[in-house]
Coordinates of C-alpha atoms (C1' of nucleotides) in Angstrom, one line a residue:
Chain Z
M1 CA -33.0 63.7 83.3
N2 CA -31.6 64.2 79.8
N3 CA -34.4 62.8 77.7
N4 CA -34.6 62.0 74.1
Y5 CA -37.0 64.6 72.8
E6 CA -38.4 61.9 70.5
L7 CA -40.0 60.4 73.6
Y8 CA -42.1 63.5 74.1
K9 CA -43.5 63.2 70.6
V10 CA -44.6 59.7 71.4
F11 CA -46.0 60.9 74.8
Y12 CA -47.9 63.7 73.0
W13 CA -49.7 61.4 70.7
A14 CA -50.4 58.8 73.4
A15 CA -51.9 61.5 75.6
K16 CA -53.8 63.1 72.8
T17 CA -55.3 60.0 71.4
G18 CA -55.7 58.3 74.8
S19 CA -54.4 55.1 73.2
L20 CA -51.0 53.6 72.7
T21 CA -52.4 51.7 69.7
Q22 CA -53.7 54.9 68.1
A23 CA -50.5 56.7 68.8
A24 CA -48.6 53.9 67.2
K25 CA -50.7 54.2 64.1
T26 CA -50.2 58.0 63.9
L27 CA -46.4 57.6 64.3
F28 CA -46.2 54.6 62.0
L29 CA -44.9 52.4 64.8
T30 CA -46.1 49.3 66.4
Q31 CA -47.9 49.3 69.7
P32 CA -45.1 47.7 71.6
S33 CA -42.7 50.3 70.5
V34 CA -45.0 53.0 71.8
S35 CA -45.5 51.1 75.0
H36 CA -41.8 50.8 75.4
A37 CA -41.2 54.5 74.7
I38 CA -43.7 55.6 77.3
K39 CA -42.2 53.3 79.8
Q40 CA -38.8 54.7 79.1
L41 CA -40.1 58.2 79.6
E42 CA -41.8 57.2 82.8
D43 CA -38.6 55.6 84.1
S44 CA -36.4 58.5 83.2
I45 CA -38.8 61.0 84.9
G46 CA -39.5 58.7 87.7
L47 CA -43.2 59.2 87.7
T48 CA -46.1 57.3 86.3
L49 CA -47.7 59.3 83.4
F50 CA -50.6 57.1 82.4
Y51 CA -52.8 54.6 83.9
R52 CA -53.6 51.8 81.6
N53 CA -56.8 49.9 81.3
S54 CA -58.4 47.7 78.7
K55 CA -59.9 50.8 76.9
G56 CA -56.6 52.6 76.5
V57 CA -54.6 54.9 78.6
A58 CA -55.4 58.1 80.5
L59 CA -53.1 60.7 82.0
T60 CA -52.4 60.7 85.6
Q61 CA -52.3 64.0 87.5
E62 CA -48.6 64.2 86.9
G63 CA -49.0 63.1 83.3
A64 CA -51.6 65.8 82.7
I65 CA -49.2 68.4 84.1
L66 CA -46.5 67.2 81.7
Y67 CA -48.9 67.2 78.9
S68 CA -49.8 70.8 79.4
Y69 CA -46.2 71.7 78.7
I70 CA -45.6 69.2 75.9
E71 CA -48.7 70.1 74.1
Q72 CA -47.6 73.7 73.8
S73 CA -44.1 72.6 72.8
H74 CA -45.6 70.3 70.2
I75 CA -47.7 73.1 68.8
L76 CA -44.6 75.3 68.4
I77 CA -42.7 72.6 66.6
T78 CA -45.6 72.0 64.3
L79 CA -45.8 75.7 63.6
A80 CA -42.1 75.7 63.0
E81 CA -42.3 72.9 60.5
E82 CA -45.2 74.6 58.7
K83 CA -43.2 77.8 58.6
M84 CA -40.2 76.0 57.2
A85 CA -42.3 74.4 54.5
A86 CA -43.8 77.8 53.7
L87 CA -40.3 79.3 53.4
K88 CA -39.2 76.5 51.2
T89 CA -42.1 76.8 48.8
L90 CA -41.9 80.6 48.9
E91 CA -45.3 81.0 50.4
S92 CA -43.5 83.1 52.9
G93 CA -40.2 84.7 53.5
D94 CA -38.2 87.8 52.7
L95 CA -36.0 88.8 49.8
R96 CA -33.6 91.7 50.4
I97 CA -31.9 93.2 47.4
G98 CA -29.4 95.9 47.2
G99 CA -28.6 97.9 44.1
S100 CA -28.7 101.3 42.5
D101 CA -31.9 103.1 42.0
S102 CA -31.4 103.1 38.2
L103 CA -30.8 99.4 38.1
F104 CA -34.0 98.8 40.1
K105 CA -36.0 101.1 37.9
H106 CA -34.7 100.3 34.5
Y107 CA -33.5 96.7 34.8
L108 CA -34.8 94.9 37.8
L109 CA -38.4 96.2 37.9
P110 CA -39.9 93.7 35.5
Y111 CA -38.2 90.8 37.4
L112 CA -39.4 92.2 40.7
E113 CA -42.9 92.4 39.4
D114 CA -42.8 88.9 38.0
F115 CA -41.3 87.5 41.2
H116 CA -43.9 89.3 43.3
L117 CA -46.8 87.9 41.2
K118 CA -45.4 84.4 41.4
Y119 CA -44.6 84.5 45.1
P120 CA -46.8 87.1 46.7
G121 CA -46.0 85.8 50.2
V122 CA -42.4 86.8 49.9
K123 CA -41.8 90.3 51.1
L124 CA -39.4 92.4 49.0
H125 CA -37.0 94.7 50.6
L126 CA -35.1 97.0 48.2
N127 CA -32.0 98.9 49.5
H128 CA -30.4 101.3 47.2
G129 CA -26.9 102.5 47.4
T130 CA -23.7 102.9 45.5
T131 CA -21.7 99.8 44.6
P132 CA -19.4 100.0 47.7
E133 CA -22.5 100.6 49.9
V134 CA -24.2 97.6 48.5
I135 CA -21.1 95.5 49.1
S136 CA -21.1 96.5 52.7
F137 CA -24.8 95.8 53.0
L138 CA -24.0 92.3 51.8
K139 CA -21.1 91.8 54.2
E140 CA -23.2 93.1 57.1
G141 CA -25.9 90.6 56.2
R142 CA -28.5 93.3 55.6
I143 CA -29.3 92.1 52.1
D144 CA -29.3 88.7 50.4
L145 CA -28.0 89.8 47.1
G146 CA -26.7 92.9 45.4
V147 CA -27.2 93.9 41.8
V148 CA -24.4 96.1 40.5
R149 CA -22.3 96.8 37.5
M150 CA -19.4 94.5 36.8
P151 CA -16.5 94.2 37.3
I152 CA -16.4 93.4 40.9
V153 CA -13.3 92.0 42.5
D154 CA -13.7 90.9 46.0
P155 CA -12.7 87.4 47.3
Q156 CA -15.6 87.3 49.8
L157 CA -18.1 87.8 47.1
Q158 CA -19.5 85.5 44.5
V159 CA -20.6 87.3 41.4
R160 CA -22.8 86.0 38.6
E161 CA -22.7 87.9 35.3
S162 CA -26.2 88.7 34.2
F163 CA -27.5 91.1 31.5
L164 CA -25.1 92.9 29.3
L165 CA -25.4 96.7 29.3
Q166 CA -23.8 99.1 26.9
D167 CA -23.1 102.7 28.0
C168 CA -23.1 105.4 25.4
F169 CA -23.3 109.1 24.9
V170 CA -26.7 110.5 23.9
A171 CA -27.8 113.9 23.0
G172 CA -31.1 115.6 22.1
A173 CA -32.3 117.8 19.3
A174 CA -30.0 120.7 20.3
Y175 CA -27.1 118.7 19.0
A176 CA -28.8 117.3 15.9
E177 CA -25.7 118.1 13.9
L178 CA -24.0 115.1 15.5
K179 CA -26.6 112.6 14.5
D180 CA -24.8 111.0 11.6
K181 CA -21.3 111.7 12.6
V182 CA -18.7 109.5 14.3
L183 CA -16.9 111.5 16.8
S184 CA -13.3 111.2 18.1
L185 CA -12.8 111.6 21.8
D186 CA -11.3 115.0 21.6
T187 CA -14.1 116.2 19.4
L188 CA -16.6 115.0 22.0
L189 CA -14.8 116.8 24.7
Q190 CA -15.5 120.1 23.0
Y191 CA -19.2 119.6 23.8
P192 CA -20.6 120.0 27.3
V193 CA -20.7 116.6 28.9
I194 CA -23.2 115.5 31.6
L195 CA -22.0 112.8 33.9
F196 CA -23.4 111.0 36.9
S197 CA -22.1 112.7 40.0
R198 CA -21.7 109.9 42.4
N199 CA -18.9 107.5 42.6
S200 CA -20.6 105.1 40.3
R201 CA -19.1 102.3 38.3
A202 CA -20.1 104.0 35.1
R203 CA -18.4 107.3 36.0
M204 CA -15.2 105.4 36.9
T205 CA -15.3 103.4 33.7
I206 CA -15.7 106.4 31.4
T207 CA -13.0 108.3 33.2
E208 CA -10.6 105.4 32.8
I209 CA -11.4 105.0 29.1
F210 CA -10.6 108.6 28.4
Q211 CA -7.4 108.4 30.4
S212 CA -6.3 105.3 28.5
Y213 CA -6.4 107.4 25.4
G214 CA -4.6 110.3 27.0
Y215 CA -7.6 112.6 27.6
T216 CA -9.3 113.8 30.7
I217 CA -13.1 114.0 30.7
K218 CA -14.5 116.8 32.8
P219 CA -18.2 117.1 32.9
E220 CA -19.9 120.4 32.4
I221 CA -22.7 119.2 34.6
E222 CA -23.0 116.5 37.2
V223 CA -26.3 115.1 38.2
G224 CA -27.4 112.8 40.9
S225 CA -29.7 110.4 39.1
V226 CA -30.1 108.6 35.8
D227 CA -33.4 110.3 35.2
L228 CA -31.7 113.7 35.4
L229 CA -29.0 112.5 33.0
I230 CA -31.7 111.7 30.5
E231 CA -33.8 114.8 31.1
F232 CA -30.8 117.2 30.8
A233 CA -29.8 115.6 27.5
R234 CA -33.3 115.9 26.1
R235 CA -33.4 119.5 27.0
G236 CA -30.1 120.1 25.2
L237 CA -28.0 121.0 28.2
G238 CA -25.3 118.7 26.9
I239 CA -24.3 115.1 26.0
S240 CA -25.1 112.6 28.6
Y241 CA -23.2 109.4 29.3
V242 CA -26.0 106.8 30.0
T243 CA -26.7 103.2 29.7
R244 CA -28.2 102.6 26.3
E245 CA -30.8 100.1 27.6
F246 CA -32.1 102.7 30.0
V247 CA -32.9 105.2 27.3
S248 CA -34.3 102.7 24.8
K249 CA -37.7 104.4 24.9
E250 CA -36.2 107.9 24.2
L251 CA -34.0 106.5 21.4
E252 CA -37.0 104.9 19.8
E253 CA -39.2 107.9 20.0
G254 CA -36.4 110.1 18.7
S255 CA -36.2 112.5 21.7
L256 CA -32.6 111.3 22.1
F257 CA -30.0 109.9 19.7
E258 CA -26.8 108.1 20.3
V259 CA -23.6 110.0 19.7
R260 CA -21.3 107.5 18.1
L261 CA -17.5 107.5 18.8
D262 CA -14.6 106.2 16.8
V263 CA -13.4 104.1 19.7
P264 CA -15.3 101.2 21.2
L265 CA -16.9 101.7 24.6
P266 CA -16.6 98.3 26.4
P267 CA -19.9 96.9 27.4
S268 CA -20.4 95.9 31.0
H269 CA -22.4 93.1 32.7
V270 CA -24.8 93.5 35.4
G271 CA -23.5 91.3 38.2
I272 CA -25.5 89.5 40.8
M273 CA -23.4 89.5 44.0
T274 CA -23.9 87.2 46.9
M275 CA -21.6 86.3 49.7
R276 CA -19.3 83.5 48.8
N277 CA -19.7 80.4 51.1
M278 CA -22.9 81.7 52.5
P279 CA -26.1 79.8 51.8
L280 CA -28.8 81.8 50.1
T281 CA -32.5 81.8 51.2
S282 CA -34.9 79.9 48.9
A283 CA -36.3 83.2 47.8
A284 CA -32.8 84.5 46.8
I285 CA -32.1 81.3 44.9
R286 CA -35.3 81.5 43.1
F287 CA -34.9 85.1 42.2
I288 CA -31.5 84.6 40.8
E289 CA -32.8 81.8 38.7
L290 CA -35.5 84.1 37.4
I291 CA -33.0 86.7 36.4
G292 CA -30.6 84.0 35.0
Chain T
M1 CA -41.5 66.3 57.0
N2 CA -41.8 64.0 60.0
N3 CA -38.7 64.8 61.9
N4 CA -37.2 63.2 64.9
Y5 CA -37.6 65.7 67.6
E6 CA -34.2 64.8 68.9
L7 CA -32.8 66.7 65.9
Y8 CA -34.4 69.8 67.2
K9 CA -32.6 69.4 70.5
V10 CA -29.3 69.2 68.6
F11 CA -30.3 72.2 66.5
Y12 CA -31.2 74.2 69.5
W13 CA -27.8 73.7 71.1
A14 CA -25.9 74.3 67.9
A15 CA -27.8 77.5 67.3
K16 CA -27.5 78.6 70.9
T17 CA -23.8 78.0 71.2
G18 CA -23.0 78.9 67.6
S19 CA -20.7 75.9 67.5
L20 CA -21.2 72.3 66.5
T21 CA -18.3 71.4 68.7
Q22 CA -19.8 73.2 71.8
A23 CA -23.2 71.7 71.1
A24 CA -21.6 68.2 71.0
K25 CA -20.0 68.8 74.3
T26 CA -23.3 70.0 75.8
L27 CA -25.0 66.9 74.5
F28 CA -22.3 64.5 75.3
L29 CA -21.8 63.6 71.7
T30 CA -19.0 63.9 69.2
Q31 CA -18.7 66.8 66.8
P32 CA -19.3 64.6 63.7
S33 CA -22.6 63.3 65.3
V34 CA -23.8 66.9 65.7
S35 CA -22.7 67.8 62.2
H36 CA -24.5 64.8 60.8
A37 CA -27.7 65.6 62.8
I38 CA -27.8 69.1 61.5
K39 CA -27.3 68.0 58.0
Q40 CA -30.1 65.5 58.5
L41 CA -32.4 68.3 59.7
E42 CA -31.4 70.5 56.9
D43 CA -32.1 67.8 54.3
S44 CA -35.5 66.9 55.7
I45 CA -36.6 70.5 55.9
G46 CA -35.0 71.3 52.6
L47 CA -33.4 74.5 53.7
T48 CA -29.9 75.5 54.9
L49 CA -30.1 76.4 58.5
F50 CA -26.5 77.4 59.3
Y51 CA -23.6 78.8 57.4
R52 CA -20.4 77.3 58.5
N53 CA -17.0 79.0 58.8
S54 CA -13.8 78.3 60.6
K55 CA -15.1 80.1 63.7
G56 CA -18.2 78.0 64.1
V57 CA -21.7 78.2 62.7
A58 CA -24.2 81.0 62.4
L59 CA -27.9 80.8 61.7
T60 CA -29.1 81.7 58.2
Q61 CA -32.2 83.8 57.9
E62 CA -34.3 80.7 57.7
G63 CA -32.4 79.0 60.5
A64 CA -33.1 82.0 62.7
I65 CA -36.8 81.7 62.0
L66 CA -36.7 78.1 62.9
Y67 CA -34.8 78.9 66.0
S68 CA -37.4 81.4 67.2
Y69 CA -39.8 78.5 67.4
I70 CA -37.5 75.8 68.6
E71 CA -36.1 78.0 71.4
Q72 CA -39.6 78.5 72.8
S73 CA -40.3 74.8 72.5
H74 CA -37.1 74.0 74.2
I75 CA -37.9 76.3 77.1
L76 CA -41.2 74.6 77.6
I77 CA -39.7 71.2 77.6
T78 CA -37.0 72.3 80.1
L79 CA -39.8 73.8 82.3
A80 CA -41.7 70.5 81.9
E81 CA -38.7 68.5 83.0
E82 CA -38.1 70.9 86.0
K83 CA -41.7 70.6 86.9
M84 CA -41.6 66.8 86.8
A85 CA -38.5 66.8 88.9
A86 CA -40.2 69.0 91.4
L87 CA -43.3 66.8 91.4
K88 CA -41.1 63.8 92.0
T89 CA -39.2 65.3 94.9
L90 CA -42.4 66.8 96.3
E91 CA -41.2 70.3 95.9
S92 CA -44.4 70.8 94.1
G93 CA -47.7 69.0 93.6
D94 CA -51.1 68.4 95.0
L95 CA -52.4 65.9 97.5
R96 CA -56.2 65.5 97.6
I97 CA -57.5 63.5 100.5
G98 CA -61.1 62.5 101.2
G99 CA -62.5 61.5 104.6
S100 CA -64.8 62.5 107.4
D101 CA -64.3 65.6 109.4
S102 CA -63.7 63.7 112.6
L103 CA -61.0 61.6 111.1
F104 CA -59.3 64.7 109.7
K105 CA -59.5 66.4 113.0
H106 CA -58.8 63.6 115.4
Y107 CA -56.7 61.3 113.5
L108 CA -55.1 62.8 110.3
L109 CA -54.3 66.2 111.6
P110 CA -50.8 65.4 113.0
Y111 CA -49.9 63.6 109.9
L112 CA -51.1 66.4 107.7
E113 CA -49.1 68.9 109.8
D114 CA -46.1 66.7 109.5
F115 CA -46.5 66.3 105.8
H116 CA -47.0 69.9 105.2
L117 CA -43.9 70.8 107.2
K118 CA -41.8 68.3 105.3
Y119 CA -43.2 69.2 101.9
P120 CA -44.5 72.7 102.0
G121 CA -44.6 72.8 98.2
V122 CA -47.4 70.3 98.1
K123 CA -50.8 71.8 98.3
L124 CA -53.2 69.9 100.5
H125 CA -56.8 69.5 99.4
L126 CA -59.2 68.0 102.0
N127 CA -62.6 66.9 101.0
H128 CA -64.9 65.7 103.7
G129 CA -67.8 63.5 103.2
T130 CA -69.4 60.2 104.3
T131 CA -67.8 57.0 103.4
P132 CA -69.9 56.5 100.3
E133 CA -69.3 60.0 99.2
V134 CA -65.6 59.6 99.6
I135 CA -65.7 56.5 97.6
S136 CA -67.4 58.3 94.7
F137 CA -64.9 61.1 95.0
L138 CA -62.2 58.5 94.5
K139 CA -63.9 56.9 91.5
E140 CA -64.5 60.3 89.9
G141 CA -60.8 61.1 90.3
R142 CA -61.5 64.1 92.6
I143 CA -59.2 62.8 95.3
D144 CA -56.1 60.7 95.4
L145 CA -56.9 58.8 98.5
G146 CA -59.7 58.3 101.0
V147 CA -59.4 57.8 104.7
V148 CA -62.4 55.9 106.1
R149 CA -63.4 53.3 108.6
M150 CA -63.0 49.7 107.6
P151 CA -64.4 47.4 106.5
I152 CA -64.6 48.5 102.9
V153 CA -65.5 45.9 100.2
D154 CA -65.2 47.2 96.7
P155 CA -63.3 45.4 94.0
Q156 CA -62.3 48.7 92.4
L157 CA -60.6 49.9 95.6
Q158 CA -57.4 49.0 97.2
V159 CA -57.6 49.4 101.0
R160 CA -54.6 49.5 103.4
E161 CA -55.4 48.9 107.0
S162 CA -54.0 51.6 109.1
F163 CA -54.5 52.7 112.7
L164 CA -56.8 50.6 115.0
L165 CA -59.7 52.5 116.5
Q166 CA -62.0 51.4 119.3
D167 CA -65.5 52.7 119.6
C168 CA -67.1 52.9 123.0
F169 CA -69.8 54.5 125.1
V170 CA -68.9 57.4 127.2
A171 CA -70.8 59.5 129.7
G172 CA -70.2 62.6 131.9
A173 CA -70.6 63.4 135.5
A174 CA -74.4 63.2 135.3
Y175 CA -74.1 59.4 135.1
A176 CA -71.3 59.0 137.6
E177 CA -73.1 56.0 139.1
L178 CA -72.1 54.0 136.0
K179 CA -68.4 54.7 136.5
D180 CA -67.4 51.4 138.0
K181 CA -70.1 49.2 136.6
V182 CA -70.1 46.8 133.7
L183 CA -73.4 47.2 131.9
S184 CA -75.3 44.7 129.8
L185 CA -76.8 45.9 126.6
D186 CA -80.3 46.0 127.8
T187 CA -79.2 48.0 130.9
L188 CA -77.5 50.5 128.6
L189 CA -80.7 50.9 126.5
Q190 CA -82.5 52.2 129.6
Y191 CA -80.3 55.3 129.4
P192 CA -80.6 58.0 126.8
V193 CA -78.2 57.2 124.0
I194 CA -76.6 59.8 121.7
L195 CA -75.6 58.6 118.3
F196 CA -74.1 60.1 115.2
S197 CA -77.0 61.0 112.9
R198 CA -75.5 60.5 109.5
N199 CA -75.1 57.2 107.7
S200 CA -71.7 56.7 109.2
R201 CA -69.8 53.5 109.4
A202 CA -69.8 53.7 113.3
R203 CA -73.6 54.1 113.4
M204 CA -74.1 51.1 111.1
T205 CA -71.7 49.0 113.2
I206 CA -73.3 49.7 116.5
T207 CA -76.8 49.1 115.1
E208 CA -75.6 45.7 113.8
I209 CA -74.0 44.7 117.1
F210 CA -77.2 45.3 119.1
Q211 CA -79.2 43.5 116.5
S212 CA -76.9 40.5 116.7
Y213 CA -77.8 40.3 120.4
G214 CA -81.5 40.7 119.7
Y215 CA -81.8 44.3 120.7
T216 CA -82.6 47.5 118.8
I217 CA -80.7 50.6 119.7
K218 CA -82.7 53.8 119.2
P219 CA -80.9 57.0 120.1
E220 CA -82.5 59.6 122.3
I221 CA -80.6 62.2 120.5
E222 CA -78.9 62.3 117.1
V223 CA -76.2 64.8 116.3
G224 CA -74.3 65.7 113.2
S225 CA -70.7 65.9 114.4
V226 CA -68.3 64.1 116.6
D227 CA -67.7 67.3 118.5
L228 CA -71.4 67.5 119.5
L229 CA -71.4 63.8 120.5
I230 CA -68.6 64.6 123.0
E231 CA -70.1 67.9 124.1
F232 CA -73.6 66.4 124.7
A233 CA -72.1 63.6 126.8
R234 CA -70.1 66.0 128.9
R235 CA -73.2 68.0 129.6
G236 CA -75.0 64.9 130.8
L237 CA -77.6 64.7 128.0
G238 CA -76.9 61.0 127.6
I239 CA -74.4 58.3 126.8
S240 CA -72.5 58.9 123.6
Y241 CA -71.1 56.3 121.2
V242 CA -67.8 57.7 120.2
T243 CA -64.3 56.6 119.1
R244 CA -62.2 56.2 122.2
E245 CA -59.1 57.7 120.6
F246 CA -61.1 60.8 119.8
V247 CA -62.0 61.5 123.5
S248 CA -58.7 60.6 125.0
K249 CA -58.2 64.1 126.3
E250 CA -61.6 64.1 128.0
L251 CA -61.1 60.7 129.4
E252 CA -57.7 61.8 130.9
E253 CA -59.0 65.0 132.4
G254 CA -62.0 63.1 133.7
S255 CA -64.8 65.1 132.1
L256 CA -65.9 61.9 130.5
F257 CA -65.5 58.2 131.5
E258 CA -66.0 55.0 129.5
V259 CA -69.2 53.1 130.1
R260 CA -68.0 49.4 130.1
L261 CA -70.2 46.7 128.6
D262 CA -70.3 43.0 129.2
V263 CA -70.0 42.3 125.5
P264 CA -67.0 43.2 123.4
L265 CA -67.3 46.0 120.9
P266 CA -65.1 45.0 117.9
P267 CA -62.4 47.4 117.1
S268 CA -62.2 48.8 113.6
H269 CA -59.3 49.9 111.4
V270 CA -58.9 53.1 109.7
G271 CA -58.5 52.2 106.0
I272 CA -56.6 54.1 103.4
M273 CA -58.4 53.7 100.2
T274 CA -57.0 54.2 96.8
M275 CA -58.1 53.1 93.3
R276 CA -56.9 49.7 92.5
N277 CA -54.8 49.6 89.3
M278 CA -54.4 53.3 89.3
P279 CA -51.0 54.8 89.9
L280 CA -50.6 57.2 92.8
T281 CA -49.0 60.6 92.7
S282 CA -45.6 60.8 94.4
A283 CA -47.3 62.9 97.1
A284 CA -49.9 60.3 97.8
I285 CA -47.3 57.5 97.9
R286 CA -45.3 59.5 100.4
F287 CA -48.3 60.4 102.5
I288 CA -49.4 56.8 102.8
E289 CA -45.9 55.8 103.8
L290 CA -46.0 58.5 106.4
I291 CA -49.2 57.2 107.9
G292 CA -48.0 53.6 107.5
Chain J
dA1 C1' 5.4 78.2 57.9
dT2 C1' 3.2 76.3 61.9
dT3 C1' -0.2 75.5 65.0
dG4 C1' -4.9 75.4 66.6
dT5 C1' -9.3 76.2 65.5
dT6 C1' -13.4 75.0 62.9
dC7 C1' -16.7 71.7 60.2
dA8 C1' -17.2 67.8 56.7
dT9 C1' -16.6 63.2 55.2
dA10 C1' -15.9 58.2 55.1
dG11 C1' -16.2 54.0 57.0
dA12 C1' -16.6 50.9 61.1
dT13 C1' -19.2 49.7 65.0
dG14 C1' -22.7 48.4 68.3
dT15 C1' -26.4 50.2 70.7
dG16 C1' -31.0 50.5 71.2
dG17 C1' -35.3 51.4 68.9
dT18 C1' -38.4 48.6 66.5
dC19 C1' -40.3 44.4 65.3
dT20 C1' -42.9 39.8 65.9
dA21 C1' -45.1 36.8 68.9
dT22 C1' -47.5 36.1 72.9
dA23 C1' -49.7 36.6 77.3
dG24 C1' -52.9 38.9 80.4
dC25 C1' -56.6 41.8 81.3
dT26 C1' -61.3 43.8 80.8
dC27 C1' -65.4 44.4 78.5
dC28 C1' -69.0 43.0 75.5
dT29 C1' -72.0 39.6 73.3
dG30 C1' -74.6 35.7 71.8
Chain H
dC1 C1' -70.7 31.4 80.6
dA2 C1' -67.7 30.8 76.8
dG3 C1' -65.7 33.2 73.2
dG4 C1' -64.3 37.2 70.9
dA5 C1' -62.4 41.7 70.4
dG6 C1' -60.4 45.3 72.3
dC7 C1' -56.5 47.1 75.0
dT8 C1' -51.5 47.0 77.0
dA9 C1' -47.2 44.5 78.8
dT10 C1' -43.5 41.5 78.1
dA11 C1' -39.8 38.7 76.0
dG12 C1' -36.6 38.1 72.7
dA13 C1' -34.6 38.7 68.1
dC14 C1' -32.9 41.8 64.7
dC15 C1' -31.0 45.2 62.0
dA16 C1' -31.1 50.1 61.0
dC17 C1' -29.1 54.0 62.1
dA18 C1' -27.1 57.0 65.5
dT19 C1' -22.7 57.4 67.0
dC20 C1' -18.0 56.7 67.0
dT21 C1' -12.9 57.0 65.3
dA22 C1' -9.9 58.7 62.0
dT23 C1' -9.0 61.9 58.7
dG24 C1' -9.3 65.8 55.5
dA25 C1' -9.9 70.6 54.3
dA26 C1' -10.5 75.3 55.2
dC27 C1' -9.4 79.2 57.7
dA28 C1' -7.3 82.3 61.5
dA29 C1' -3.7 83.6 64.3
dT30 C1' 0.7 83.4 66.0

DNA sequence: ATTGTTCATAGATGTGGTCTATAGCTCCTG
DNA sequence: CAGGAGCTATAGACCACATCTATGAACAAT
């Protein structure tokens, strides 16, 4: 017995409606097709499943036993189809994003809020980590997409450039004398510099920039979060290297000002990473469109 | 979404084996057929279910959710098919028989034992009742077949003639003087007659026979079971009208003897009744063959 | 490089699911 | 009792579509 499952669908409706004619209407078939399908099923099983009379059909004992199984099976398939539809329309599902805390807080938050309002059925899972950690999350399949600073070079990953971010040095009132100056790199190095402690993209970038000009940047203070970078700068503990967009509020209100340099600091994109050649969930696709 | 269930079978095996090629082998298809089927399913659902690589396929998040449903569904269908096979081969099932106690005890018992030994997986359900009761059991679908005395005339029923039974009058030692005589009906009526009390086929038959000869038979004693008919005759309380085959033991051992009459008592068949135009279960078919 | 996997694609093929038409049956109704 | 209105079964025709063969492309391993 290696039946075409389609026959069970026909059987289900014939049994449920008690009529081959009704089943045919439900399935958009003709009555002879249904009659034929039922006969096929009966032949392959080797048992009579229905008795027929001029009012329709009724299950035999054995047909009723079969129905008790097929009914359950049909319910599951129906649930599955409903679930799939829900996943497709984002009434349901999961979206798992990896990234740094600061990107979540300063850059992704509005998008996350927006997405959650539009698709409240989709559960959001945020996993923070450094860029290499996020990449391994992706490769392990623990997240659907990663949001990190460019550049990323990994043949397994597909990276979409998103928002442009500009890092810069900022200071607070304690260094007000620098407000209208344009500093050279070696001048800057005479001031205490506050850098992000972890192996972040930004930390690597600024180190490389100084090296390319023949200097070595050594922070006076290292801190573990962007919030502390900002806070320390405000309190006059030094000059922090931060992403300008993350301190826009402080720059506006004047609690921080940008320390300009005589060399350009290259901007960097936020990259949306996904696994190359791996299909995305509907939720992930939609979220990336949203950021787009 | 109104999918061909057959696609889910292909999906199940592709997911389970993690390989379209393996799934194809399992399903006795070619790999392109499976590939095509999966694509069809994905298109109709509107979601990607697998990601493909050179090692095979793996479920996406959404595919995994679908699989969790389809797997259960598949298990149920497999169980259903196994159950059907068991029903067909009589490893499982039910056989519901209606009839009189005396027929069960004196006639069907060896067949029931035989059947039960051959097919221990089939549960036997015995429902006793008078002939009209058994007929309604049948029509209500509470039994698969009825075993009663012929003749039965009912257009809804199909009746197979089975064993031939011969009713006769028997007496015990108290009436030893009748042993070698051949009695006329009116002579017999001078003795106390013991008849079955209920509206049995045998009771009706003997009443009609006497009436056809112009006599009325009125029992001295009426009893409610064949066992009592036999017991009362043995104890000399009268002459019992019983089925000869049911007292064969007593006739052999001499505790009862047949009272011969000068008129023939017509034999009657045991009839196996089933509903006309209603398919029988495998168990019922097999049992009827066995009696055949 | 070469070989052996994998899945995808294109196009040919033919099977079998579906159709139309019709018959047979039962029940109901005027 | 004839006629109609349900129902299912059967026969035969047909064509859609599931499946096939052949091939390509990508990747892994040797």
